[in-house]
């Protein structure tokens, strides 16, 4: 089973999200073709209501702790309440930052 599918299944089970996107962004980074190491997760869940951003991220990270320790190099999290999603982000989800790792790093003199 792919890492992307494992992430999706675990988050569906743990949060019963209103909306979930798991995007493999590895191809945008300096990794081998077919890699599953860089992901973006957009998750909208009722359980995020009243929770600070850090607590939402910690909950997702705890759910994916095994994958983070063994497979995932980078995980961009976008965690929203239903109200936040509907009012601000449904049509304007933030992009992940550009990769500056590996050979793409800026050289400083």
Coordinates of N, CA and C in Angstrom, one line a residue:
X1 N 0.8 -1.2 0.0 CA 0.0 0.0 0.0 C 0.9 1.2 0.0
X2 N 0.5 2.2 -0.8 CA 1.3 3.5 -0.9 C 1.2 4.3 0.4
X3 N 2.3 5.1 0.7 CA 2.3 6.0 1.8 C 1.1 6.9 1.7
X4 N 0.8 7.4 0.5 CA -0.3 8.4 0.4 C -1.6 7.7 0.8
X5 N -1.9 6.5 0.5 CA -3.1 5.8 0.8 C -3.1 5.6 2.4
X6 N -2.0 5.2 2.9 CA -1.9 5.0 4.4 C -2.2 6.3 5.1
X7 N -1.7 7.4 4.7 CA -2.0 8.7 5.3 C -3.5 9.0 5.2
X8 N -4.0 8.8 4.0 CA -5.5 9.1 3.8 C -6.3 8.2 4.8
X9 N -6.0 6.9 4.8 CA -6.8 6.0 5.6 C -6.7 6.4 7.1
X10 N -5.5 6.7 7.6 CA -5.4 7.0 9.0 C -6.1 8.3 9.4
X11 N -6.0 9.3 8.5 CA -6.7 10.6 8.8 C -8.2 10.4 8.7
X12 N -8.7 9.7 7.8 CA -10.1 9.4 7.7 C -10.6 8.7 8.9
X13 N -9.9 7.8 9.4 CA -10.3 7.0 10.6 C -10.2 7.9 11.9
X14 N -9.2 8.7 12.0 CA -8.9 9.4 13.2 C -9.8 10.7 13.3
X15 N -10.1 11.3 12.2 CA -10.8 12.6 12.3 C -12.2 12.7 11.6
X16 N -12.5 11.7 10.9 CA -13.8 11.7 10.1 C -14.0 13.1 9.5
X17 N -13.0 13.5 8.6 CA -13.0 14.9 8.1 C -14.2 15.2 7.2
X18 N -14.6 16.5 7.2 CA -15.5 17.0 6.2 C -14.9 17.1 4.8
X19 N -13.6 17.4 4.8 CA -12.8 17.5 3.6 C -11.4 17.0 3.9
X20 N -10.9 16.2 2.9 CA -9.5 15.7 3.1 C -8.8 15.6 1.7
X21 N -7.7 16.3 1.6 CA -6.8 16.1 0.4 C -5.5 15.7 0.9
X22 N -4.9 14.6 0.3 CA -3.6 14.2 0.6 C -2.9 14.3 -0.7
X23 N -1.9 15.2 -0.8 CA -1.2 15.4 -2.1 C 0.3 15.0 -2.0
X24 N 0.7 14.1 -2.8 CA 2.1 13.8 -2.9 C 2.8 14.8 -3.7
X25 N 3.7 15.6 -3.1 CA 4.4 16.7 -3.7 C 5.9 16.3 -3.9
X26 N 6.2 15.1 -3.8 CA 7.6 14.6 -3.9 C 8.2 15.0 -5.3
X27 N 7.4 15.0 -6.3 CA 7.9 15.3 -7.7 C 8.4 16.7 -7.8
X28 N 8.1 17.6 -6.8 CA 8.5 19.0 -6.8 C 9.8 19.1 -6.1
X29 N 10.4 18.1 -5.7 CA 11.6 18.1 -4.9 C 12.7 17.3 -5.5
X30 N 13.9 17.4 -5.0 CA 15.1 16.7 -5.5 C 15.1 15.3 -4.9
X31 N 14.2 14.5 -5.4 CA 14.1 13.1 -5.0 C 13.9 12.2 -6.2
X32 N 14.1 10.9 -6.0 CA 14.0 9.9 -7.2 C 12.5 9.9 -7.7
X33 N 12.4 9.7 -8.9 CA 11.0 9.6 -9.5 C 10.2 8.5 -8.8
X34 N 9.0 8.8 -8.5 CA 8.1 7.8 -7.8 C 8.2 7.8 -6.3
X35 N 9.0 8.8 -5.8 CA 9.2 8.9 -4.3 C 7.9 9.3 -3.6
X36 N 7.8 8.9 -2.4 CA 6.7 9.3 -1.5 C 7.3 9.8 -0.2
X37 N 7.8 11.1 -0.3 CA 8.5 11.6 0.9 C 8.0 13.0 1.3
X38 N 7.4 13.7 0.4 CA 6.9 15.1 0.6 C 5.4 15.1 0.3
X39 N 4.6 15.5 1.4 CA 3.2 15.6 1.2 C 2.6 16.9 1.7
X40 N 1.4 17.2 1.2 CA 0.6 18.3 1.7 C -0.7 17.7 2.1
X41 N -1.2 18.0 3.3 CA -2.5 17.5 3.8 C -3.4 18.7 4.0
X42 N -4.5 18.7 3.4 CA -5.6 19.7 3.7 C -6.7 18.9 4.4
X43 N -7.0 19.3 5.6 CA -8.0 18.5 6.4 C -8.9 19.5 7.1
X44 N -10.2 19.2 7.0 CA -11.2 20.0 7.6 C -12.0 19.1 8.5
X45 N -12.0 19.4 9.8 CA -12.6 18.4 10.8 C -13.3 19.2 11.9
X46 N -14.4 18.6 12.3 CA -15.2 19.2 13.4 C -14.4 19.2 14.7
X47 N -13.5 18.3 14.9 CA -12.7 18.2 16.1 C -11.7 19.3 16.2
X48 N -11.5 20.1 15.2 CA -10.6 21.2 15.2 C -11.2 22.5 15.8
X49 N -12.6 22.4 15.9 CA -13.3 23.6 16.4 C -12.8 23.9 17.8
X50 N -12.5 25.2 18.0 CA -12.0 25.7 19.3 C -10.6 25.3 19.6
X51 N -9.9 24.6 18.8 CA -8.5 24.2 19.0 C -7.5 25.2 18.3
X52 N -6.4 25.5 19.0 CA -5.4 26.3 18.4 C -4.7 25.5 17.3
X53 N -4.1 26.2 16.4 CA -3.4 25.6 15.2 C -2.4 24.5 15.7
X54 N -1.6 24.8 16.7 CA -0.5 23.9 17.1 C -1.1 22.6 17.6
X55 N -2.3 22.7 18.3 CA -2.9 21.4 18.8 C -3.5 20.6 17.6
X56 N -4.0 21.3 16.6 CA -4.5 20.6 15.4 C -3.3 19.8 14.7
X57 N -2.2 20.5 14.6 CA -1.0 19.9 13.9 C -0.5 18.8 14.8
X58 N -0.4 19.0 16.1 CA 0.1 17.9 16.9 C -0.8 16.6 16.8
X59 N -2.1 16.8 16.7 CA -3.1 15.7 16.5 C -2.8 15.0 15.2
X60 N -2.6 15.7 14.2 CA -2.3 15.0 12.9 C -0.9 14.3 12.9
X61 N 0.1 15.0 13.5 CA 1.4 14.4 13.6 C 1.4 13.2 14.5
X62 N 0.6 13.2 15.5 CA 0.5 12.0 16.4 C -0.1 10.8 15.6
X63 N -1.2 11.1 14.8 CA -1.8 10.1 14.0 C -0.9 9.5 13.0
X64 N 0.0 10.3 12.5 CA 1.0 9.9 11.4 C 2.4 9.7 12.0
X65 N 2.5 9.4 13.2 CA 3.9 9.3 13.9 C 4.7 8.3 13.2
X66 N 4.2 7.1 12.9 CA 5.0 6.1 12.3 C 5.5 6.5 10.9
X67 N 4.6 7.0 10.1 CA 5.0 7.5 8.8 C 6.0 8.6 8.8
X68 N 5.8 9.5 9.8 CA 6.8 10.6 9.9 C 8.2 10.1 10.3
X69 N 8.2 9.1 11.1 CA 9.5 8.6 11.6 C 10.2 7.7 10.6
X70 N 9.4 7.1 9.7 CA 10.0 6.1 8.8 C 10.0 6.5 7.3
X71 N 9.0 7.3 6.9 CA 8.9 7.5 5.4 C 8.8 9.0 5.0
X72 N 8.2 9.8 5.7 CA 7.9 11.2 5.3 C 9.0 12.1 5.7
X73 N 9.5 12.8 4.7 CA 10.6 13.8 4.9 C 10.0 15.2 5.2
X74 N 8.9 15.5 4.6 CA 8.2 16.8 4.8 C 6.7 16.7 4.7
X75 N 6.0 17.4 5.6 CA 4.6 17.3 5.6 C 4.1 18.7 5.8
X76 N 3.4 19.3 4.8 CA 2.8 20.6 4.9 C 1.3 20.4 5.4
X77 N 1.0 21.0 6.5 CA -0.4 20.8 7.1 C -1.2 22.0 6.9
X78 N -2.4 21.8 6.5 CA -3.4 22.9 6.4 C -4.6 22.4 7.1
X79 N -4.8 22.8 8.4 CA -5.9 22.2 9.2 C -6.9 23.3 9.5
X80 N -8.2 23.0 9.1 CA -9.2 24.0 9.3 C -10.5 23.5 9.9
X81 N -11.2 24.4 10.6 CA -12.5 24.1 11.0 C -13.5 24.2 9.8
X82 N -14.7 23.7 9.9 CA -15.6 23.8 8.8 C -15.9 25.3 8.5
X83 N -16.0 26.2 9.5 CA -16.3 27.6 9.2 C -15.1 28.2 8.5
X84 N -13.9 28.0 9.0 CA -12.7 28.5 8.3 C -12.6 28.1 6.8
X85 N -12.9 26.8 6.6 CA -12.8 26.3 5.3 C -13.9 26.9 4.4
X86 N -15.1 27.0 4.8 CA -16.1 27.6 4.0 C -16.0 29.1 3.7
X87 N -15.5 29.8 4.8 CA -15.4 31.3 4.6 C -14.1 31.7 3.9
X88 N -13.0 31.0 4.1 CA -11.7 31.5 3.6 C -11.0 30.6 2.6
X89 N -11.0 29.3 2.8 CA -10.0 28.5 2.1 C -10.5 27.6 1.0
X90 N -11.8 27.3 1.0 CA -12.3 26.3 0.1 C -11.9 26.6 -1.4
X91 N -11.9 27.8 -1.7 CA -11.5 28.2 -3.1 C -10.1 28.8 -3.2
X92 N -9.4 28.8 -2.1 CA -8.1 29.5 -2.1 C -7.1 28.8 -1.1
X93 N -6.9 27.5 -1.3 CA -6.0 26.8 -0.4 C -4.5 27.2 -0.6
X94 N -3.8 27.5 0.5 CA -2.4 28.0 0.4 C -1.5 26.9 -0.3
X95 N -0.6 27.4 -1.1 CA 0.4 26.5 -1.7 C 1.5 26.2 -0.8
X96 N 2.1 25.1 -1.0 CA 3.3 24.7 -0.2 C 4.5 25.5 -0.6
X97 N 5.4 25.7 0.3 CA 6.6 26.5 0.0 C 7.5 25.7 -1.0
X98 N 8.2 26.5 -1.8 CA 9.1 25.8 -2.8 C 10.3 25.2 -2.1
X99 N 10.7 24.1 -2.6 CA 11.8 23.3 -2.0 C 13.2 24.0 -2.2
X100 N 14.0 24.1 -1.2 CA 15.3 24.7 -1.3 C 16.3 23.7 -0.9
X101 N 15.9 22.4 -0.7 CA 16.8 21.4 -0.3 C 17.7 20.9 -1.3
X102 N 18.7 20.1 -0.9 CA 19.6 19.4 -1.9 C 20.3 20.4 -2.8
X103 N 20.4 20.1 -4.0 CA 21.2 20.9 -5.0 C 20.5 22.2 -5.3
X104 N 19.2 22.4 -4.9 CA 18.5 23.6 -5.2 C 18.7 24.7 -4.2
X105 N 19.5 24.4 -3.2 CA 19.8 25.5 -2.2 C 20.5 26.6 -2.7
X106 N 20.2 27.8 -2.2 CA 20.8 29.0 -2.7 C 22.2 29.1 -2.1
X107 N 23.2 29.4 -2.9 CA 24.5 29.5 -2.4 C 24.7 30.9 -1.8
X108 N 25.3 30.9 -0.6 CA 25.6 32.2 0.0 C 27.1 32.5 0.0
X109 N 27.5 33.7 -0.3 CA 28.9 34.0 -0.4 C 29.3 34.9 0.8

